[in-house]
Amino acid sequence: GIRSWLAVALQKDGVLLGVINAHRHTVRPFTGKQIALLQNFAAQAVIAMENARLLTETGEALEQQTATAEVLQVINSSPGDLAPVFAAMVERAARLCEADEAALRTFDGELLHLGSVHGSKPEVVERLWQLGPTRLFGLYEAFARGETIVHFADVRETDIFRDDPVVRERLEIRGIRSWLAVALQKEGVLFGVINVHRHAVRPFTGKQIALLQNFAAQAVIAMENARLLTETREALEQQTATAEVLQVINSSPGDLAPVFDAILEKAHSLCGVAKGSLELYDGKNFRAVATRGLADSFAGELRQGYPASDNPATRPLIEGQAFTHILDRARHKFPFTPRAVDAEGAHTLLCVPLRRDDKLLGMIAAARLEVRPFTDKQIALLQSFAAQAVVAMDNARLLDEIRQRQAELRVTFDNMGDGVAMFDGELRLAAWNRNFQQILGLPDEFIAGRPSAAEFIRHLATHGEFGVVEVEAEVRRLTETLGAQWSAERTRPDGRVIEVRHNPVPDGGFVLIYSDITERQRAEAQIRAARDAAEKALRELKMAQASLIHAEKMASLGQLTAGIAHEIKNPLNFVNNFAGLSVELLDELKETTRPALALLGEETRAEAEEIVATLTGNLDKIAEHGRRADGIVTSMLAHSRGGSGERQKVDVNALVDEALNLAYHGARAQDQSFNIALERDFTPAIAPIDLVPQDITRALLNLIGNGFYAASRRHREGGTPSVKVTTRDFDGGVEIRVRDNGTGIAPELRDKLFQPFFTTKPTGEGTGLGLSISYDIVTQQHGGTIEVDSAVGEFAEFTIRLPRRATAGARLPTGADAG
C-alpha cells in the first residue's frame, strides 16, 4: 500500500555504502525538512558504519600483530628447532584466516616433507605422517611451474579433483572445499609450502592471503636462521675437531698411532659413523693401522692386510677416483663384503683416499649400520681429515729423515778439519766439534758448562790467545762485533796461523769457524811465486814471439816491396821522362807546322788542332799518373826500409805541433781551397822523451792527413771540418790523440786498418800503406801502442802511447834498415 516514497544514499567519498528510506500509505509528499532530516540520519549511519569498520580492522590488525609477535617469540626461544615454530605458525594461520585446517611442508628440491599440521583429526594427522614425502603433484603442481600463490574457491570444481583419483580421495576424506597455499621461497628458490583450507565453499579474502604470505615469509626466515645456525654449529664442530687433531699431531711428532686414532674418533662423531678404519696402501695391499667400532677378529683381519685390486670399495681409489660411496654393501657379491655386512652389520660405506702428489697412500673407511648415504659436507669433512692424516705421515717421514740427517751431520761435524762452534740466540755455546776444542786447547770442564760469548772471549784473552791485551777491553771490543760478519787471521802463541770466520745467524746467535791455515799459507806463497815467475816468462815469450813473427812478416814484405819497387822504378822513370819529352816535341811540332796549318782549310785545320790538343791532354795524364805511381813506389821503398834515424830527446809538444803545421801546409799546397779548423790541447811542461823524431813525425803526418781527408769528405755539403790533437803525460810515457769529426770507421773494419795495402779510400786515392807504416813505427820501433775509437758518421780518434824507455819489443834501426 505504499504511495509516497523517499530514499537517501549512505555514501562516503562517492562510494555507496547503503540506503535509508521512508514511505507513506497515502499520497502525501515529504517536505524539504523531512528530506534534510533523513539525510542527517544517513550521515550518522555512515559514521557508525565507518567506526565499526575501523574498529574491526584495528582488532584484526592487532590480532595479526599479536600472532606475528608470538611466532617471532617462538623463533627466538627455539633457535635451530623448527618444530615449535612451524606448529605456532599453522595454529595462528588457521585461526586468523578462519580456516578449518592448516599445514606446513618443507621442500628439499625434490620432495615435500610434512613439517606441521593443525585442525585435522588425529587419525588424519597420523595418516599424513605415514604417507611420508610427496612430489609436487596435484594441488602443489603449480609451484613446480614457479607459482607463489594457489587459491581454489572450490577444489571440487577443478580439473585436478576430477582427473586425479588419489587427490579426489584425499580431499573427500578430509572434506576440503576452499583451499589456499603460499610458497615459502627466497630469491626464486622453493623452500616449502604453507596452506589453509575450509570444509565449506568460502574463498579466502585478500587480507587473509596477505596474512598467509606474511607467515610464509616468517617461516623462510626461521628456516634460514636454522640453516645458518646449523652450518655455524657444524663449522665450529669441524674447526674444533681439526684443531684437536692438529694438537695431537703437534704433541706426538713422529708417532702416528694417536694421530690416526684421533682422526677416526673425530670423523665418526661428526659424520654419524658407527664403524670404520684408517688403512695404508703399499702398492698392492691395504692394511689397517687404526680401527673403531669393529670386532677384534675382523679388525685383526684388516690389520693383517688384504688385496685391493678387485675390491669394489678400494679399486676406484686405485684408479684415481676422489672417493668410493657404496649405498648398500649387501648388494655386492665380493667375498670380503658380505662377511663385513654379516659380522659387523654395516651397509652404507664411504672410502676416502689418502693421497700425496696423486700417489695413493691409504684411505679412511667409514660405515653406517643403516642404508643412509653420506652428504656432500660429510664427504668433504672426511677428505679434510684424510688431508690431515697425509700431513701427519709427511711430518713423521720428514722427522725420520731429519733425525737421520742429524746423525749424519753429527758424524760429519765431529770429523771436520776446521773447528766449528755455534752460539744460540742467548749468546751461549750451543754446539761444537772436537777440532774446535783441540785447536784452542779448551778444557773439558770449561766447554761442558756452555759458556756465554763474553766468558768464551775472556777465557781466550786470559790465556794469551790475543797476545798482551787488557782483558776486559778486549772482551768489550769483540762483544760489539757479534752482530756483524767478519773474518781475521792471527798467529797463535804456538806459532800456528789461524783463520777465524764469524757469521751471524738471522734468528740470533752466530757461528765461529777456526781453520789452521799454516801449511796452506806456506803452500800458497810457493804457488804464487811459481805462478808469477811462469806468468812473467810467458809474457816475455809471447812478446818475443809476436816481435819475431811481425819482424819476419815485415822483412818478407819489405823484401818483396823493395824488389817490386826497384823493378818498377826504371820503366816508370822511362815513362815519366818520355812523357815529358813527348810534350816538348809536340810543342816544337806545333811551332814547325804552324805555317803549313795556316794554308789548310778551316775544317782540316780545326781537326788537326783538336788531334794535337788531345795528344797534349793524354800526355799530361800520362805524366800525372806516372808521378802518382812514382809516389806509390817511393812509399813502398820507405815501408821496406823501416826506421832510418837515431833516438834522441824530443819535446813532444813541439814535435806534434810541427807535424800538424806540415800536414796543414801540405794539404793547402795540393788544394788551395782546402780549409779546416785545427785544435791543439797540449799538456804543458811534458818532460822530453827518447824517440826517432823523423819516424814519429811520419806516423803523425799519416794520421793527421787521414783526419783531414775524412773530415773534409763528410763536410763537403756543409759544416766545419775539424781535427783536434791532444797530448798528455802519464806515468811512464806520453799519450798523443788525433781526433777528427769525419765519416768515422765501421766496427768490422777496425781490425784491418793496420794491415798493409788495406784502405777505406776510393781506388786511386790511397796506397793502404800509411797506417801500416805508422803501426810499425809506434809498436815495433818504439815499443808503444796505437788504438782507434770511432762512431760512424761522427768521429774517429787514434791514440798513440809511447813509453819513455824502450821496451823488449822495440826494434832499433840498423844498417840493414837503411839499405
PDB file of N, CA and C in Angstrom, residues 386-430:
ATOM      1  N   ALA A 386      91.380 -36.774   5.885  1.00  0.00           N
ATOM      2  CA  ALA A 386      92.366 -37.538   5.113  1.00  0.00           C
ATOM      3  C   ALA A 386      93.590 -36.681   4.809  1.00  0.00           C
ATOM      4  N   ALA A 387      93.362 -35.400   4.457  1.00  0.00           N
ATOM      5  CA  ALA A 387      94.491 -34.499   4.203  1.00  0.00           C
ATOM      6  C   ALA A 387      95.332 -34.319   5.460  1.00  0.00           C
ATOM      7  N   GLN A 388      94.675 -34.253   6.633  1.00  0.00           N
ATOM      8  CA  GLN A 388      95.426 -34.127   7.878  1.00  0.00           C
ATOM      9  C   GLN A 388      96.251 -35.387   8.156  1.00  0.00           C
ATOM     10  N   ALA A 389      95.682 -36.544   7.830  1.00  0.00           N
ATOM     11  CA  ALA A 389      96.443 -37.782   8.005  1.00  0.00           C
ATOM     12  C   ALA A 389      97.683 -37.780   7.125  1.00  0.00           C
ATOM     13  N   VAL A 390      97.560 -37.286   5.893  1.00  0.00           N
ATOM     14  CA  VAL A 390      98.727 -37.213   4.989  1.00  0.00           C
ATOM     15  C   VAL A 390      99.767 -36.261   5.560  1.00  0.00           C
ATOM     16  N   VAL A 391      99.298 -35.121   6.108  1.00  0.00           N
ATOM     17  CA  VAL A 391     100.237 -34.173   6.726  1.00  0.00           C
ATOM     18  C   VAL A 391     100.988 -34.839   7.876  1.00  0.00           C
ATOM     19  N   ALA A 392     100.253 -35.582   8.708  1.00  0.00           N
ATOM     20  CA  ALA A 392     100.906 -36.263   9.828  1.00  0.00           C
ATOM     21  C   ALA A 392     101.922 -37.278   9.326  1.00  0.00           C
ATOM     22  N   MET A 393     101.572 -38.027   8.268  1.00  0.00           N
ATOM     23  CA  MET A 393     102.504 -39.002   7.700  1.00  0.00           C
ATOM     24  C   MET A 393     103.733 -38.312   7.132  1.00  0.00           C
ATOM     25  N   ASP A 394     103.522 -37.174   6.445  1.00  0.00           N
ATOM     26  CA  ASP A 394     104.666 -36.421   5.910  1.00  0.00           C
ATOM     27  C   ASP A 394     105.546 -35.899   7.040  1.00  0.00           C
ATOM     28  N   ASN A 395     104.901 -35.401   8.097  1.00  0.00           N
ATOM     29  CA  ASN A 395     105.686 -34.910   9.235  1.00  0.00           C
ATOM     30  C   ASN A 395     106.529 -36.029   9.841  1.00  0.00           C
ATOM     31  N   ALA A 396     105.918 -37.205   9.982  1.00  0.00           N
ATOM     32  CA  ALA A 396     106.662 -38.329  10.555  1.00  0.00           C
ATOM     33  C   ALA A 396     107.822 -38.731   9.643  1.00  0.00           C
ATOM     34  N   ARG A 397     107.535 -38.759   8.321  1.00  0.00           N
ATOM     35  CA  ARG A 397     108.612 -39.110   7.384  1.00  0.00           C
ATOM     36  C   ARG A 397     109.744 -38.086   7.419  1.00  0.00           C
ATOM     37  N   LEU A 398     109.360 -36.792   7.401  1.00  0.00           N
ATOM     38  CA  LEU A 398     110.385 -35.742   7.440  1.00  0.00           C
ATOM     39  C   LEU A 398     111.160 -35.777   8.748  1.00  0.00           C
ATOM     40  N   LEU A 399     110.453 -36.074   9.848  1.00  0.00           N
ATOM     41  CA  LEU A 399     111.136 -36.143  11.140  1.00  0.00           C
ATOM     42  C   LEU A 399     112.160 -37.276  11.156  1.00  0.00           C
ATOM     43  N   ASP A 400     111.784 -38.426  10.579  1.00  0.00           N
ATOM     44  CA  ASP A 400     112.751 -39.527  10.488  1.00  0.00           C
ATOM     45  C   ASP A 400     113.950 -39.127   9.638  1.00  0.00           C
ATOM     46  N   GLU A 401     113.666 -38.449   8.507  1.00  0.00           N
ATOM     47  CA  GLU A 401     114.769 -38.013   7.648  1.00  0.00           C
ATOM     48  C   GLU A 401     115.649 -37.003   8.372  1.00  0.00           C
ATOM     49  N   ILE A 402     115.013 -36.100   9.125  1.00  0.00           N
ATOM     50  CA  ILE A 402     115.800 -35.103   9.865  1.00  0.00           C
ATOM     51  C   ILE A 402     116.678 -35.777  10.908  1.00  0.00           C
ATOM     52  N   ARG A 403     116.123 -36.767  11.596  1.00  0.00           N
ATOM     53  CA  ARG A 403     116.921 -37.469  12.607  1.00  0.00           C
ATOM     54  C   ARG A 403     118.100 -38.193  11.966  1.00  0.00           C
ATOM     55  N   GLN A 404     117.852 -38.801  10.793  1.00  0.00           N
ATOM     56  CA  GLN A 404     118.947 -39.462  10.091  1.00  0.00           C
ATOM     57  C   GLN A 404     120.002 -38.442   9.660  1.00  0.00           C
ATOM     58  N   ARG A 405     119.514 -37.311   9.113  1.00  0.00           N
ATOM     59  CA  ARG A 405     120.471 -36.280   8.667  1.00  0.00           C
ATOM     60  C   ARG A 405     121.228 -35.697   9.859  1.00  0.00           C
ATOM     61  N   GLN A 406     120.541 -35.562  10.981  1.00  0.00           N
ATOM     62  CA  GLN A 406     121.221 -35.050  12.171  1.00  0.00           C
ATOM     63  C   GLN A 406     122.344 -35.980  12.605  1.00  0.00           C
ATOM     64  N   ALA A 407     122.058 -37.279  12.559  1.00  0.00           N
ATOM     65  CA  ALA A 407     123.109 -38.234  12.920  1.00  0.00           C
ATOM     66  C   ALA A 407     124.272 -38.154  11.939  1.00  0.00           C
ATOM     67  N   GLU A 408     123.930 -38.050  10.627  1.00  0.00           N
ATOM     68  CA  GLU A 408     124.987 -37.939   9.626  1.00  0.00           C
ATOM     69  C   GLU A 408     125.767 -36.640   9.807  1.00  0.00           C
ATOM     70  N   LEU A 409     125.032 -35.552  10.061  1.00  0.00           N
ATOM     71  CA  LEU A 409     125.702 -34.263  10.253  1.00  0.00           C
ATOM     72  C   LEU A 409     126.583 -34.269  11.503  1.00  0.00           C
ATOM     73  N   ARG A 410     126.139 -34.977  12.525  1.00  0.00           N
ATOM     74  CA  ARG A 410     126.949 -35.047  13.750  1.00  0.00           C
ATOM     75  C   ARG A 410     128.273 -35.732  13.481  1.00  0.00           C
ATOM     76  N   VAL A 411     128.225 -36.824  12.708  1.00  0.00           N
ATOM     77  CA  VAL A 411     129.468 -37.512  12.349  1.00  0.00           C
ATOM     78  C   VAL A 411     130.350 -36.596  11.495  1.00  0.00           C
ATOM     79  N   THR A 412     129.722 -35.959  10.493  1.00  0.00           N
ATOM     80  CA  THR A 412     130.483 -35.042   9.634  1.00  0.00           C
ATOM     81  C   THR A 412     131.032 -33.877  10.438  1.00  0.00           C
ATOM     82  N   PHE A 413     130.196 -33.358  11.335  1.00  0.00           N
ATOM     83  CA  PHE A 413     130.576 -32.208  12.163  1.00  0.00           C
ATOM     84  C   PHE A 413     131.812 -32.523  13.007  1.00  0.00           C
ATOM     85  N   ASP A 414     131.787 -33.714  13.627  1.00  0.00           N
ATOM     86  CA  ASP A 414     132.905 -34.088  14.502  1.00  0.00           C
ATOM     87  C   ASP A 414     134.173 -34.385  13.718  1.00  0.00           C
ATOM     88  N   ASN A 415     134.044 -34.739  12.429  1.00  0.00           N
ATOM     89  CA  ASN A 415     135.217 -35.104  11.644  1.00  0.00           C
ATOM     90  C   ASN A 415     135.661 -34.001  10.690  1.00  0.00           C
ATOM     91  N   MET A 416     135.113 -32.804  10.853  1.00  0.00           N
ATOM     92  CA  MET A 416     135.552 -31.678  10.018  1.00  0.00           C
ATOM     93  C   MET A 416     136.978 -31.271  10.376  1.00  0.00           C
ATOM     94  N   GLY A 417     137.720 -30.844   9.356  1.00  0.00           N
ATOM     95  CA  GLY A 417     139.080 -30.388   9.610  1.00  0.00           C
ATOM     96  C   GLY A 417     139.119 -29.061  10.346  1.00  0.00           C
ATOM     97  N   ASP A 418     138.072 -28.241  10.179  1.00  0.00           N
ATOM     98  CA  ASP A 418     138.001 -26.951  10.865  1.00  0.00           C
ATOM     99  C   ASP A 418     137.327 -27.122  12.219  1.00  0.00           C
ATOM    100  N   GLY A 419     137.606 -26.190  13.093  1.00  0.00           N
ATOM    101  CA  GLY A 419     136.919 -26.140  14.370  1.00  0.00           C
ATOM    102  C   GLY A 419     135.690 -25.259  14.246  1.00  0.00           C
ATOM    103  N   VAL A 420     134.521 -25.770  14.625  1.00  0.00           N
ATOM    104  CA  VAL A 420     133.261 -25.048  14.449  1.00  0.00           C
ATOM    105  C   VAL A 420     132.529 -25.001  15.786  1.00  0.00           C
ATOM    106  N   ALA A 421     131.998 -23.823  16.106  1.00  0.00           N
ATOM    107  CA  ALA A 421     131.191 -23.654  17.316  1.00  0.00           C
ATOM    108  C   ALA A 421     129.996 -22.781  16.982  1.00  0.00           C
ATOM    109  N   MET A 422     128.843 -23.105  17.571  1.00  0.00           N
ATOM    110  CA  MET A 422     127.615 -22.345  17.350  1.00  0.00           C
ATOM    111  C   MET A 422     127.111 -21.790  18.675  1.00  0.00           C
ATOM    112  N   PHE A 423     126.806 -20.505  18.694  1.00  0.00           N
ATOM    113  CA  PHE A 423     126.242 -19.835  19.863  1.00  0.00           C
ATOM    114  C   PHE A 423     124.783 -19.502  19.552  1.00  0.00           C
ATOM    115  N   ASP A 424     123.882 -19.767  20.517  1.00  0.00           N
ATOM    116  CA  ASP A 424     122.453 -19.589  20.285  1.00  0.00           C
ATOM    117  C   ASP A 424     122.034 -18.134  20.434  1.00  0.00           C
ATOM    118  N   GLY A 425     120.703 -17.898  20.360  1.00  0.00           N
ATOM    119  CA  GLY A 425     120.182 -16.537  20.439  1.00  0.00           C
ATOM    120  C   GLY A 425     120.490 -15.843  21.752  1.00  0.00           C
ATOM    121  N   GLU A 426     120.737 -16.614  22.821  1.00  0.00           N
ATOM    122  CA  GLU A 426     121.114 -16.025  24.100  1.00  0.00           C
ATOM    123  C   GLU A 426     122.618 -15.887  24.239  1.00  0.00           C
ATOM    124  N   LEU A 427     123.332 -16.116  23.109  1.00  0.00           N
ATOM    125  CA  LEU A 427     124.794 -15.967  23.051  1.00  0.00           C
ATOM    126  C   LEU A 427     125.496 -16.913  24.018  1.00  0.00           C
ATOM    127  N   ARG A 428     124.993 -18.138  24.097  1.00  0.00           N
ATOM    128  CA  ARG A 428     125.661 -19.192  24.858  1.00  0.00           C
ATOM    129  C   ARG A 428     126.072 -20.295  23.901  1.00  0.00           C
ATOM    130  N   LEU A 429     127.162 -20.975  24.247  1.00  0.00           N
ATOM    131  CA  LEU A 429     127.674 -22.048  23.402  1.00  0.00           C
ATOM    132  C   LEU A 429     126.634 -23.158  23.307  1.00  0.00           C
ATOM    133  N   ALA A 430     126.204 -23.471  22.054  1.00  0.00           N
ATOM    134  CA  ALA A 430     125.148 -24.461  21.852  1.00  0.00           C
ATOM    135  C   ALA A 430     125.698 -25.765  21.292  1.00  0.00           C
TER     136      ALA A 430
END
